[in-house]
Amino acid sequence: QFHNRYQEELTRSKSVGDAIINSMSRILPTVSIALLATMIGFITLYISEVPMIRDFGMMLAVGIVLSYVAGLFLLHSIVYLGDMRNYGLTPHILYLLKN
């Protein structure tokens, strides 16, 4: 989902940084709500009387949060560095050169 939104924003924006900021600002609320819903679902496993199920629910909730944080920082950094390295070859620039 991020990559599609990023490609759309890249055609509208003048720079890779602006495209990343715009795509993050539009995707972040939706993904955050999905994170909260998933985390609440896994935390409800904590009410189980079986200790392994409780631990499993907490580990999944922690894992979801860590994945969210890693995706938030690492994904955008990798995309930014990758497009800045190949800035002259991005689809946005090629599109502008063709038209």
mmCIF file of C-alpha atoms in Angstrom:
data_model
loop_
_atom_site.group_PDB
_atom_site.id
_atom_site.type_symbol
_atom_site.label_atom_id
_atom_site.label_comp_id
_atom_site.label_asym_id
_atom_site.label_seq_id
_atom_site.Cartn_x
_atom_site.Cartn_y
_atom_site.Cartn_z
ATOM 1 C CA GLN A 1 0.000 0.000 0.000
ATOM 2 C CA PHE A 2 2.790 2.413 0.824
ATOM 3 C CA HIS A 3 4.600 1.830 -2.440
ATOM 4 C CA ASN A 4 1.502 2.517 -4.555
ATOM 5 C CA ARG A 5 0.759 5.716 -2.651
ATOM 6 C CA TYR A 6 4.416 6.700 -2.901
ATOM 7 C CA GLN A 7 4.399 6.229 -6.680
ATOM 8 C CA GLU A 8 1.259 8.382 -6.950
ATOM 9 C CA GLU A 9 2.804 11.104 -4.823
ATOM 10 C CA LEU A 10 6.056 10.915 -6.765
ATOM 11 C CA THR A 11 4.221 11.875 -9.952
ATOM 12 C CA ARG A 12 2.712 14.898 -8.153
ATOM 13 C CA SER A 13 5.711 16.003 -6.088
ATOM 14 C CA LYS A 14 8.904 17.643 -7.173
ATOM 15 C CA SER A 15 11.174 15.631 -4.888
ATOM 16 C CA VAL A 16 11.502 12.177 -3.390
ATOM 17 C CA GLY A 17 11.378 13.615 0.136
ATOM 18 C CA ASP A 18 8.093 15.411 -0.509
ATOM 19 C CA ALA A 19 6.595 12.252 -1.985
ATOM 20 C CA ILE A 20 7.553 10.236 1.092
ATOM 21 C CA ILE A 21 6.206 12.858 3.502
ATOM 22 C CA ASN A 22 2.926 13.173 1.596
ATOM 23 C CA SER A 23 2.441 9.417 1.322
ATOM 24 C CA MET A 24 3.218 8.929 5.025
ATOM 25 C CA SER A 25 0.800 11.645 6.080
ATOM 26 C CA ARG A 26 -2.016 10.001 4.124
ATOM 27 C CA ILE A 27 -1.308 6.395 5.062
ATOM 28 C CA LEU A 28 -0.254 6.818 8.698
ATOM 29 C CA PRO A 29 -3.740 7.320 10.251
ATOM 30 C CA THR A 30 -5.208 4.270 8.537
ATOM 31 C CA VAL A 31 -2.291 2.005 9.340
ATOM 32 C CA SER A 32 -2.246 3.255 12.937
ATOM 33 C CA ILE A 33 -5.920 2.377 13.414
ATOM 34 C CA ALA A 34 -5.287 -1.071 11.947
ATOM 35 C CA LEU A 35 -2.346 -1.455 14.338
ATOM 36 C CA LEU A 36 -4.503 -0.568 17.333
ATOM 37 C CA ALA A 37 -7.281 -2.929 16.303
ATOM 38 C CA THR A 38 -4.856 -5.802 15.781
ATOM 39 C CA MET A 39 -3.037 -5.066 19.012
ATOM 40 C CA ILE A 40 -6.298 -4.986 20.983
ATOM 41 C CA GLY A 41 -7.274 -8.301 19.426
ATOM 42 C CA PHE A 42 -4.024 -9.913 20.502
ATOM 43 C CA ILE A 43 -4.145 -8.350 23.963
ATOM 44 C CA THR A 44 -7.579 -9.912 24.514
ATOM 45 C CA LEU A 45 -5.783 -13.249 24.532
ATOM 46 C CA TYR A 46 -4.294 -12.066 27.816
ATOM 47 C CA ILE A 47 -7.587 -12.796 29.620
ATOM 48 C CA SER A 48 -7.149 -16.508 28.961
ATOM 49 C CA GLU A 49 -6.500 -18.760 31.923
ATOM 50 C CA VAL A 50 -3.873 -20.701 29.991
ATOM 51 C CA PRO A 51 -0.448 -19.092 30.563
ATOM 52 C CA MET A 52 0.872 -20.035 27.115
ATOM 53 C CA ILE A 53 -2.083 -18.324 25.410
ATOM 54 C CA ARG A 54 -1.564 -15.179 27.521
ATOM 55 C CA ASP A 55 2.128 -15.059 26.669
ATOM 56 C CA PHE A 56 1.377 -15.732 23.021
ATOM 57 C CA GLY A 57 -1.057 -12.797 22.880
ATOM 58 C CA MET A 58 1.397 -10.410 24.501
ATOM 59 C CA MET A 59 4.247 -11.516 22.245
ATOM 60 C CA LEU A 60 2.074 -11.005 19.167
ATOM 61 C CA ALA A 61 1.023 -7.540 20.359
ATOM 62 C CA VAL A 62 4.649 -6.564 20.966
ATOM 63 C CA GLY A 63 5.644 -8.035 17.600
ATOM 64 C CA ILE A 64 2.980 -6.033 15.784
ATOM 65 C CA VAL A 65 4.153 -2.798 17.413
ATOM 66 C CA LEU A 66 7.802 -3.511 16.604
ATOM 67 C CA SER A 67 6.902 -4.349 12.998
ATOM 68 C CA TYR A 68 4.969 -1.102 12.745
ATOM 69 C CA VAL A 69 7.879 0.952 14.089
ATOM 70 C CA ALA A 70 10.385 -0.845 11.861
ATOM 71 C CA GLY A 71 8.172 -0.367 8.826
ATOM 72 C CA LEU A 72 7.637 3.258 9.692
ATOM 73 C CA PHE A 73 11.328 4.090 9.819
ATOM 74 C CA LEU A 74 13.166 1.458 7.792
ATOM 75 C CA LEU A 75 10.820 1.192 4.825
ATOM 76 C CA HIS A 76 10.752 4.912 4.185
ATOM 77 C CA SER A 77 14.491 5.254 4.686
ATOM 78 C CA ILE A 78 15.248 2.458 2.240
ATOM 79 C CA VAL A 79 12.882 3.881 -0.371
ATOM 80 C CA TYR A 80 14.340 7.358 0.085
ATOM 81 C CA LEU A 81 17.936 6.194 -0.214
ATOM 82 C CA GLY A 82 17.140 3.930 -3.159
ATOM 83 C CA ASP A 83 15.393 6.651 -5.112
ATOM 84 C CA MET A 84 17.978 9.276 -4.267
ATOM 85 C CA ARG A 85 20.740 6.976 -5.509
ATOM 86 C CA ASN A 86 18.903 6.397 -8.783
ATOM 87 C CA TYR A 87 17.272 9.810 -8.890
ATOM 88 C CA GLY A 88 17.941 10.300 -12.593
ATOM 89 C CA LEU A 89 16.262 6.983 -13.410
ATOM 90 C CA THR A 90 13.031 7.288 -11.431
ATOM 91 C CA PRO A 91 9.766 6.760 -13.313
ATOM 92 C CA HIS A 92 8.796 10.335 -12.476
ATOM 93 C CA ILE A 93 11.812 11.814 -14.267
ATOM 94 C CA LEU A 94 11.485 9.404 -17.184
ATOM 95 C CA TYR A 95 7.823 10.362 -17.515
ATOM 96 C CA LEU A 96 8.714 14.052 -17.570
ATOM 97 C CA LEU A 97 11.434 13.485 -20.149
ATOM 98 C CA LYS A 98 9.094 11.590 -22.450
ATOM 99 C CA ASN A 99 6.397 14.266 -22.326
#
